[in-house]
Amino acid sequence: MVEPIYITGAGIVSAIGVGKSETLQSLLQGKTGIGEMKHLKSSHRELPVGEVKLSNEEMKQMLGAEDSIFHSRTSLIGRLALREALDEARLSSGDLGEVHLISSTTVGGMDLREQHYAEEKDCGEDAAVIATYNCARCTEMIAAAFGDFASMSTVSTACSSATNAIITGANMLRCGLADKVVAGGAECLSAFHLNGFNTLMILDRQQCRPFDRDRAGLNLGEGAAYLVMETESSAMARGVKPLCRLSGYGNACDAFHQTASSPDGDGATMAMEEALRVSRLKPADIDYVNAHGTGTQNNDESEGRAIRRVFGSDIPPVSSTKSFTGHTTSASGSIEAVICILALEHQFLPPNINWTTPIEGGIMPVTDIHPRREMNHVLSNAFGFGGNDSSIIISRHDA
């Protein structure tokens, strides 16, 4: 018999707070973190973003890393989230030899590379800084402050990256390759990041409005989140109380287009159906769906159709929390997983703020935080470029 996968620790950093407590308060108060850019250096001041409110120097001081010049913003944000997750799971540096780290990013240390791009051809004294931009090096930089993990892996599948890191960790636990893993992702804002999405013409000049008829695109955000996951026997042996269970997960790739979702939501439908199959739950058992919900014309229509295909006429409450955090791209799946954990722990529905007008025939997202029934199982979607779509189901550990 396959052991349940318990989540015993979680850490989160985003535009709406550093840590679970601040994040919870922002969600309950309907307080968005999206606004005018402060830390990102860009000429596109007209574009609102979801920035972590701390400067790099402030994060270095919080982490005791003031003496290092090689920290990208991604690695600093990631360290804050990872520290909270390990602390909550009661894992110290001496325990990490039995813990596997799976982290995700796409931008990595691009913020540092941008600063030193002009010197790159010389490959001189700035070479060490330039080398910090790649994704695997970013994982190493996040991990370095805590000790030696049993192994480290890096996942980069665009906006489904962090969810796929969680799925990778779950498969390691299920296959007996590990009994404790930490999985999630981290992503900072960069000029490369912002300009790329702006070129695609999918950035809103106002705060984003997922699932609204008048939506005009997404707002980019930054942040990080990590989950400590372990087998039931490991959690019991350590005497730690689980926060909840990872009960199901699914990944599919419909390869419809380099950036666009398929009109009928084929990949999204397959991912959600696979997550339900693994969890042995029925669609009617799902009490809330945290949608990918970017606020773009394409995603919201495609995801809405996929949700209808899976749930039929009995659609559970649905919302996108990207109107709080912005779209944190590779970190979004783990950030929204922690939001789902908070929703289960405190029995509330994260509202879809900024929504006013329904899409004809589309999803009607929830704006009221009060659930219609006790919440036991929630589903979270994360969809990436190339049609790499993933879904996970998180359940109360005693459900």
Tab-separated table of C-alpha atoms in Angstrom:
chain	number	residue	atom	x	y	z
A	1	MET	CA	0.000	0.000	0.000
A	2	VAL	CA	1.310	3.446	-0.944
A	3	GLU	CA	1.870	5.703	2.048
A	4	PRO	CA	0.105	9.071	2.233
A	5	ILE	CA	2.262	12.096	1.474
A	6	TYR	CA	2.143	14.561	4.339
A	7	ILE	CA	3.037	18.235	4.068
A	8	THR	CA	4.754	19.132	7.321
A	9	GLY	CA	6.128	22.594	6.571
A	10	ALA	CA	5.459	25.508	4.251
A	11	GLY	CA	7.112	28.847	3.583
A	12	ILE	CA	6.002	31.711	1.370
A	13	VAL	CA	7.193	35.154	0.267
A	14	SER	CA	5.320	37.322	-2.221
A	15	ALA	CA	3.978	40.813	-2.805
A	16	ILE	CA	1.336	40.257	-0.103
A	17	GLY	CA	3.683	39.282	2.672
A	18	VAL	CA	6.815	37.662	4.009
A	19	GLY	CA	5.697	34.464	5.673
A	20	LYS	CA	2.410	32.643	6.120
A	21	SER	CA	1.016	35.003	8.748
A	22	GLU	CA	1.320	38.167	6.642
A	23	THR	CA	0.047	36.303	3.592
A	24	LEU	CA	-3.018	35.073	5.460
A	25	GLN	CA	-3.917	38.550	6.678
A	26	SER	CA	-3.647	40.021	3.179
A	27	LEU	CA	-5.886	37.293	1.767
A	28	LEU	CA	-8.523	37.715	4.476
A	29	GLN	CA	-8.488	41.503	4.065
A	30	GLY	CA	-8.575	41.374	0.256
A	31	LYS	CA	-5.360	43.421	0.154
A	32	THR	CA	-3.471	43.233	-3.127
A	33	GLY	CA	0.296	43.552	-3.380
A	34	ILE	CA	0.226	44.815	-6.956
A	35	GLY	CA	1.258	48.415	-7.520
A	36	GLU	CA	3.888	50.749	-8.903
A	37	MET	CA	7.346	49.219	-9.238
A	38	LYS	CA	9.874	50.258	-6.605
A	39	HIS	CA	12.833	47.872	-6.777
A	40	LEU	CA	12.851	46.874	-10.450
A	41	LYS	CA	14.782	49.266	-12.686
A	42	SER	CA	12.696	49.725	-15.816
A	43	SER	CA	11.521	52.512	-18.076
A	44	HIS	CA	8.092	50.883	-18.206
A	45	ARG	CA	6.773	52.633	-15.121
A	46	GLU	CA	3.257	52.356	-16.501
A	47	LEU	CA	3.185	48.623	-15.785
A	48	PRO	CA	2.012	47.606	-12.281
A	49	VAL	CA	3.858	44.671	-10.709
A	50	GLY	CA	3.648	42.467	-7.644
A	51	GLU	CA	6.994	43.122	-5.959
A	52	VAL	CA	8.235	41.700	-2.677
A	53	LYS	CA	8.308	44.816	-0.500
A	54	LEU	CA	11.864	44.269	0.750
A	55	SER	CA	15.023	45.515	-0.927
A	56	ASN	CA	17.913	43.141	-1.539
A	57	GLU	CA	19.848	44.769	1.292
A	58	GLU	CA	16.961	44.292	3.706
A	59	MET	CA	16.692	40.624	2.771
A	60	LYS	CA	20.449	40.144	3.174
A	61	GLN	CA	20.233	41.594	6.673
A	62	MET	CA	17.300	39.335	7.569
A	63	LEU	CA	19.256	36.320	6.324
A	64	GLY	CA	22.632	37.331	7.722
A	65	ALA	CA	24.083	37.433	4.206
A	66	GLU	CA	25.314	41.034	4.151
A	67	ASP	CA	28.866	40.100	3.156
A	68	SER	CA	28.029	38.388	-0.142
A	69	ILE	CA	27.816	40.238	-3.456
A	70	PHE	CA	26.764	37.148	-5.370
A	71	HIS	CA	23.152	36.908	-4.236
A	72	SER	CA	20.567	37.309	-6.936
A	73	ARG	CA	17.168	38.613	-5.846
A	74	THR	CA	15.689	35.219	-6.710
A	75	SER	CA	18.053	33.451	-4.317
A	76	LEU	CA	17.329	35.894	-1.478
A	77	ILE	CA	13.560	35.542	-1.842
A	78	GLY	CA	13.963	31.770	-2.094
A	79	ARG	CA	16.058	31.585	1.078
A	80	LEU	CA	13.411	33.433	3.095
A	81	ALA	CA	10.682	31.033	1.974
A	82	LEU	CA	12.825	27.926	2.408
A	83	ARG	CA	13.839	28.968	5.927
A	84	GLU	CA	10.195	29.246	7.000
A	85	ALA	CA	9.340	25.847	5.501
A	86	LEU	CA	12.256	24.058	7.179
A	87	ASP	CA	11.582	25.755	10.524
A	88	GLU	CA	7.908	24.787	10.489
A	89	ALA	CA	8.802	21.172	9.668
A	90	ARG	CA	11.391	21.183	12.478
A	91	LEU	CA	14.264	20.317	10.155
A	92	SER	CA	17.717	21.598	11.093
A	93	SER	CA	20.961	21.576	9.139
A	94	GLY	CA	21.870	18.245	10.698
A	95	ASP	CA	18.754	16.644	9.212
A	96	LEU	CA	19.307	17.752	5.629
A	97	GLY	CA	21.457	14.777	4.659
A	98	GLU	CA	18.183	12.846	4.408
A	99	VAL	CA	16.235	15.622	2.657
A	100	HIS	CA	16.089	16.131	-1.111
A	101	LEU	CA	15.594	19.637	-2.527
A	102	ILE	CA	13.707	20.205	-5.781
A	103	SER	CA	13.581	23.879	-6.682
A	104	SER	CA	12.310	25.653	-9.772
A	105	THR	CA	12.984	28.903	-11.582
A	106	THR	CA	13.132	30.257	-15.105
A	107	VAL	CA	14.532	33.746	-14.629
A	108	GLY	CA	17.116	32.584	-12.086
A	109	GLY	CA	19.749	35.266	-11.508
A	110	MET	CA	18.886	37.286	-14.579
A	111	ASP	CA	18.756	40.446	-12.462
A	112	LEU	CA	22.507	40.118	-11.785
A	113	ARG	CA	23.346	39.203	-15.349
A	114	GLU	CA	21.595	42.336	-16.590
A	115	GLN	CA	23.808	44.478	-14.377
A	116	HIS	CA	27.003	42.892	-15.726
A	117	TYR	CA	25.994	42.152	-19.294
A	118	ALA	CA	28.423	44.687	-20.762
A	119	GLU	CA	31.409	42.954	-19.091
A	120	GLU	CA	30.389	39.436	-20.106
A	121	LYS	CA	32.535	39.377	-23.245
A	122	ASP	CA	35.638	40.075	-21.157
A	123	CYS	CA	34.964	37.206	-18.734
A	124	GLY	CA	37.112	38.965	-16.184
A	125	GLU	CA	36.555	39.634	-12.514
A	126	ASP	CA	32.789	39.765	-12.997
A	127	ALA	CA	32.647	36.197	-14.317
A	128	ALA	CA	31.625	34.814	-10.929
A	129	VAL	CA	28.688	37.197	-10.766
A	130	ILE	CA	27.649	36.501	-14.352
A	131	ALA	CA	27.701	32.761	-13.644
A	132	THR	CA	24.990	33.133	-11.000
A	133	TYR	CA	22.239	33.659	-13.558
A	134	ASN	CA	21.646	30.020	-14.537
A	135	CYS	CA	18.790	28.109	-12.963
A	136	ALA	CA	20.795	25.313	-11.321
A	137	ARG	CA	23.208	27.779	-9.745
A	138	CYS	CA	20.217	29.615	-8.300
A	139	THR	CA	19.101	26.415	-6.537
A	140	GLU	CA	22.603	26.005	-5.105
A	141	MET	CA	22.616	29.598	-3.843
A	142	ILE	CA	19.255	29.142	-2.105
A	143	ALA	CA	20.374	25.893	-0.476
A	144	ALA	CA	23.847	27.027	0.586
A	145	ALA	CA	22.717	28.782	3.771
A	146	PHE	CA	21.095	25.704	5.272
A	147	GLY	CA	23.520	22.811	4.881
A	148	ASP	CA	24.122	19.835	2.623
A	149	PHE	CA	20.951	18.346	1.183
A	150	ALA	CA	20.884	14.698	0.119
A	151	SER	CA	20.424	15.875	-3.458
A	152	MET	CA	19.409	18.992	-5.357
A	153	SER	CA	17.429	19.207	-8.586
A	154	THR	CA	16.175	22.134	-10.648
A	155	VAL	CA	12.940	22.174	-12.648
A	156	SER	CA	12.235	24.738	-15.364
A	157	THR	CA	8.967	24.301	-17.258
A	158	ALA	CA	7.879	27.953	-17.352
A	159	CYS	CA	4.795	28.741	-15.270
A	160	SER	CA	4.149	25.132	-14.221
A	161	SER	CA	7.684	24.773	-12.825
A	162	ALA	CA	6.976	24.904	-9.076
A	163	THR	CA	4.008	22.560	-9.363
A	164	ASN	CA	6.168	20.154	-11.348
A	165	ALA	CA	8.818	20.386	-8.628
A	166	ILE	CA	6.142	19.325	-6.142
A	167	ILE	CA	5.092	16.473	-8.443
A	168	THR	CA	8.720	15.384	-8.844
A	169	GLY	CA	9.110	15.294	-5.071
A	170	ALA	CA	5.882	13.330	-4.690
A	171	ASN	CA	7.060	10.741	-7.207
A	172	MET	CA	10.346	10.345	-5.311
A	173	LEU	CA	8.384	9.668	-2.119
A	174	ARG	CA	5.965	7.276	-3.822
A	175	CYS	CA	8.783	5.333	-5.499
A	176	GLY	CA	10.809	4.956	-2.306
A	177	LEU	CA	13.652	7.176	-3.528
A	178	ALA	CA	13.211	9.500	-0.556
A	179	ASP	CA	11.233	9.846	2.648
A	180	LYS	CA	11.609	13.647	2.951
A	181	VAL	CA	11.698	16.247	0.178
A	182	VAL	CA	11.426	20.008	-0.050
A	183	ALA	CA	9.872	21.279	-3.264
A	184	GLY	CA	8.843	24.635	-4.666
A	185	GLY	CA	10.195	27.556	-6.611
A	186	ALA	CA	11.534	31.100	-6.577
A	187	GLU	CA	11.422	33.893	-9.122
A	188	CYS	CA	12.362	37.566	-9.115
A	189	LEU	CA	11.362	40.318	-11.494
A	190	SER	CA	13.895	41.428	-14.074
A	191	ALA	CA	13.950	43.729	-17.088
A	192	PHE	CA	14.334	40.671	-19.320
A	193	HIS	CA	11.265	39.155	-17.691
A	194	LEU	CA	9.118	42.281	-17.948
A	195	ASN	CA	10.166	43.197	-21.470
A	196	GLY	CA	9.551	39.678	-22.746
A	197	PHE	CA	5.984	39.573	-21.515
A	198	ASN	CA	5.413	43.137	-22.666
A	199	THR	CA	6.516	42.105	-26.157
A	200	LEU	CA	3.842	39.402	-26.093
A	201	MET	CA	1.344	42.222	-25.436
A	202	ILE	CA	-0.295	40.419	-22.520
A	203	LEU	CA	0.482	42.839	-19.661
A	204	ASP	CA	-2.349	44.885	-18.155
A	205	ARG	CA	-1.725	48.579	-17.510
A	206	GLN	CA	-4.089	48.324	-14.557
A	207	GLN	CA	-4.406	45.729	-11.797
A	208	CYS	CA	-5.266	42.416	-13.418
A	209	ARG	CA	-8.850	41.084	-13.419
A	210	PRO	CA	-8.845	37.310	-13.868
A	211	PHE	CA	-12.061	35.854	-15.334
A	212	ASP	CA	-13.511	39.319	-15.918
A	213	ARG	CA	-15.138	40.093	-19.249
A	214	ASP	CA	-13.000	43.244	-19.516
A	215	ARG	CA	-9.698	41.640	-18.523
A	216	ALA	CA	-6.697	43.044	-20.366
A	217	GLY	CA	-3.822	40.779	-19.387
A	218	LEU	CA	-1.633	39.846	-16.441
A	219	ASN	CA	0.567	41.674	-13.948
A	220	LEU	CA	3.965	40.116	-13.343
A	221	GLY	CA	4.981	39.338	-9.788
A	222	GLU	CA	7.844	37.795	-7.853
A	223	GLY	CA	8.094	35.486	-4.885
A	224	ALA	CA	8.933	32.028	-3.608
A	225	ALA	CA	7.349	29.166	-1.721
A	226	TYR	CA	8.430	25.714	-0.585
A	227	LEU	CA	6.677	22.669	0.841
A	228	VAL	CA	8.271	20.042	3.064
A	229	MET	CA	6.723	16.718	2.086
A	230	GLU	CA	7.345	13.367	3.692
A	231	THR	CA	5.952	9.889	3.980
A	232	GLU	CA	3.526	9.127	6.767
A	233	SER	CA	6.073	6.857	8.481
A	234	SER	CA	8.725	9.597	8.387
A	235	ALA	CA	6.378	12.189	9.896
A	236	MET	CA	5.271	9.775	12.614
A	237	ALA	CA	8.843	8.799	13.451
A	238	ARG	CA	9.806	12.456	13.821
A	239	GLY	CA	6.679	13.295	15.810
A	240	VAL	CA	5.697	16.216	13.567
A	241	LYS	CA	2.089	17.177	12.999
A	242	PRO	CA	1.137	17.318	9.322
A	243	LEU	CA	-0.423	20.466	7.927
A	244	CYS	CA	-2.250	18.506	5.241
A	245	ARG	CA	-1.769	15.836	2.573
A	246	LEU	CA	-0.777	15.967	-1.058
A	247	SER	CA	-3.470	13.574	-2.230
A	248	GLY	CA	-3.290	13.859	-6.017
A	249	TYR	CA	-1.313	15.297	-8.886
A	250	GLY	CA	-1.241	15.257	-12.663
A	251	ASN	CA	0.826	16.636	-15.525
A	252	ALA	CA	-0.028	16.735	-19.225
A	253	CYS	CA	1.338	18.472	-22.302
A	254	ASP	CA	-0.988	19.154	-25.199
A	255	ALA	CA	1.794	20.963	-27.157
A	256	PHE	CA	-0.874	23.130	-28.794
A	257	HIS	CA	1.239	26.276	-29.162
A	258	GLN	CA	4.503	27.793	-27.937
A	259	THR	CA	2.688	30.218	-25.621
A	260	ALA	CA	-1.100	29.880	-26.001
A	261	SER	CA	-3.390	27.399	-24.259
A	262	SER	CA	-5.554	25.192	-26.461
A	263	PRO	CA	-9.007	26.734	-27.022
A	264	ASP	CA	-10.806	23.788	-25.412
A	265	GLY	CA	-8.333	23.389	-22.551
A	266	ASP	CA	-7.197	19.901	-23.522
A	267	GLY	CA	-3.978	19.867	-21.489
A	268	ALA	CA	-5.628	21.483	-18.474
A	269	THR	CA	-8.462	18.947	-18.592
A	270	MET	CA	-6.048	16.001	-18.714
A	271	ALA	CA	-3.979	17.367	-15.813
A	272	MET	CA	-7.016	17.857	-13.561
A	273	GLU	CA	-8.458	14.449	-14.458
A	274	GLU	CA	-5.127	12.756	-13.704
A	275	ALA	CA	-4.891	14.507	-10.325
A	276	LEU	CA	-8.396	13.272	-9.478
A	277	ARG	CA	-7.519	9.728	-10.588
A	278	VAL	CA	-4.379	9.633	-8.418
A	279	SER	CA	-6.297	10.999	-5.422
A	280	ARG	CA	-9.205	8.562	-5.943
A	281	LEU	CA	-11.556	11.492	-5.478
A	282	LYS	CA	-14.553	12.446	-7.573
A	283	PRO	CA	-15.058	15.938	-8.999
A	284	ALA	CA	-17.847	16.476	-6.471
A	285	ASP	CA	-15.318	15.993	-3.629
A	286	ILE	CA	-13.353	19.137	-4.582
A	287	ASP	CA	-14.340	22.081	-2.392
A	288	TYR	CA	-12.306	24.830	-4.094
A	289	VAL	CA	-10.243	25.321	-7.261
A	290	ASN	CA	-7.305	27.729	-7.214
A	291	ALA	CA	-7.207	28.506	-10.921
A	292	HIS	CA	-4.150	29.414	-12.947
A	293	GLY	CA	-6.245	32.465	-13.872
A	294	THR	CA	-3.698	34.821	-15.410
A	295	GLY	CA	-6.174	37.439	-16.609
A	296	THR	CA	-5.258	37.011	-20.289
A	297	GLN	CA	-7.968	36.546	-22.896
A	298	ASN	CA	-6.652	33.129	-23.888
A	299	ASN	CA	-5.983	31.533	-20.495
A	300	ASP	CA	-9.214	32.461	-18.777
A	301	GLU	CA	-11.430	31.216	-21.599
A	302	SER	CA	-9.393	28.029	-22.070
A	303	GLU	CA	-9.198	27.230	-18.356
A	304	GLY	CA	-12.871	28.000	-17.900
A	305	ARG	CA	-13.775	25.450	-20.579
A	306	ALA	CA	-11.451	22.871	-19.007
A	307	ILE	CA	-13.036	23.346	-15.581
A	308	ARG	CA	-16.481	22.860	-17.104
A	309	ARG	CA	-15.311	19.688	-18.858
A	310	VAL	CA	-14.044	18.236	-15.576
A	311	PHE	CA	-16.783	19.375	-13.188
A	312	GLY	CA	-19.823	19.630	-15.443
A	313	SER	CA	-22.675	21.671	-14.036
A	314	ASP	CA	-21.527	21.300	-10.408
A	315	ILE	CA	-18.505	23.601	-10.434
A	316	PRO	CA	-16.907	24.187	-7.022
A	317	PRO	CA	-15.884	27.700	-5.938
A	318	VAL	CA	-13.113	28.970	-8.236
A	319	SER	CA	-10.756	31.929	-7.893
A	320	SER	CA	-7.415	33.223	-9.089
A	321	THR	CA	-5.102	34.688	-6.470
A	322	LYS	CA	-2.870	36.317	-9.085
A	323	SER	CA	-4.866	39.507	-8.506
A	324	PHE	CA	-3.119	39.522	-5.082
A	325	THR	CA	0.417	38.457	-5.953
A	326	GLY	CA	0.749	39.072	-9.662
A	327	HIS	CA	1.824	36.188	-11.879
A	328	THR	CA	4.977	34.882	-10.226
A	329	THR	CA	5.633	32.594	-13.220
A	330	SER	CA	7.891	29.682	-12.171
A	331	ALA	CA	7.102	30.191	-8.474
A	332	SER	CA	3.344	30.546	-8.926
A	333	GLY	CA	2.473	26.887	-8.421
A	334	SER	CA	4.110	26.603	-5.003
A	335	ILE	CA	2.945	30.064	-3.874
A	336	GLU	CA	-0.629	29.098	-4.707
A	337	ALA	CA	-0.168	25.687	-3.064
A	338	VAL	CA	0.679	27.457	0.212
A	339	ILE	CA	-2.355	29.710	-0.263
A	340	CYS	CA	-4.446	26.543	-0.637
A	341	ILE	CA	-2.949	25.157	2.580
A	342	LEU	CA	-3.894	28.373	4.382
A	343	ALA	CA	-7.416	28.109	2.950
A	344	LEU	CA	-7.760	24.580	4.336
A	345	GLU	CA	-6.224	25.432	7.704
A	346	HIS	CA	-8.406	28.500	8.248
A	347	GLN	CA	-11.480	27.419	6.253
A	348	PHE	CA	-11.854	30.371	3.897
A	349	LEU	CA	-12.073	30.930	0.156
A	350	PRO	CA	-9.342	33.157	-1.297
A	351	PRO	CA	-11.390	35.777	-3.158
A	352	ASN	CA	-10.988	36.746	-6.811
A	353	ILE	CA	-10.458	40.477	-6.231
A	354	ASN	CA	-10.944	43.096	-8.979
A	355	TRP	CA	-13.604	40.949	-10.676
A	356	THR	CA	-16.847	42.695	-11.628
A	357	THR	CA	-18.291	41.442	-14.926
A	358	PRO	CA	-18.755	37.787	-15.942
A	359	ILE	CA	-17.480	36.357	-19.215
A	360	GLU	CA	-20.442	35.157	-21.257
A	361	GLY	CA	-20.606	31.425	-20.660
A	362	GLY	CA	-17.454	31.605	-18.537
A	363	ILE	CA	-16.466	30.913	-14.952
A	364	MET	CA	-18.042	32.972	-12.170
A	365	PRO	CA	-15.216	33.294	-9.638
A	366	VAL	CA	-15.840	33.669	-5.930
A	367	THR	CA	-15.519	37.071	-4.263
A	368	ASP	CA	-16.805	36.014	-0.831
A	369	ILE	CA	-14.326	34.388	1.559
A	370	HIS	CA	-16.954	32.248	3.306
A	371	PRO	CA	-17.083	28.650	2.011
A	372	ARG	CA	-20.431	27.061	1.264
A	373	ARG	CA	-19.416	23.874	3.103
A	374	GLU	CA	-16.533	22.438	5.086
A	375	MET	CA	-13.411	22.413	2.940
A	376	ASN	CA	-11.536	19.109	2.810
A	377	HIS	CA	-10.013	18.949	-0.679
A	378	VAL	CA	-8.729	21.767	-2.913
A	379	LEU	CA	-7.299	21.632	-6.415
A	380	SER	CA	-4.620	24.018	-7.712
A	381	ASN	CA	-3.736	24.563	-11.378
A	382	ALA	CA	-0.476	25.772	-12.948
A	383	PHE	CA	-0.114	25.973	-16.712
A	384	GLY	CA	3.116	26.682	-18.600
A	385	PHE	CA	4.166	27.734	-22.071
A	386	GLY	CA	4.211	24.906	-24.588
A	387	GLY	CA	1.079	23.414	-23.031
A	388	ASN	CA	2.894	21.941	-20.015
A	389	ASP	CA	-0.068	21.827	-17.624
A	390	SER	CA	-0.105	20.552	-14.039
A	391	SER	CA	-2.634	20.172	-11.245
A	392	ILE	CA	-2.316	19.094	-7.624
A	393	ILE	CA	-4.901	18.244	-4.975
A	394	ILE	CA	-4.239	19.157	-1.350
A	395	SER	CA	-6.404	17.635	1.367
A	396	ARG	CA	-6.833	17.987	5.098
A	397	HIS	CA	-4.649	15.324	6.619
A	398	ASP	CA	-7.575	13.771	8.493
A	399	ALA	CA	-10.098	14.027	5.629
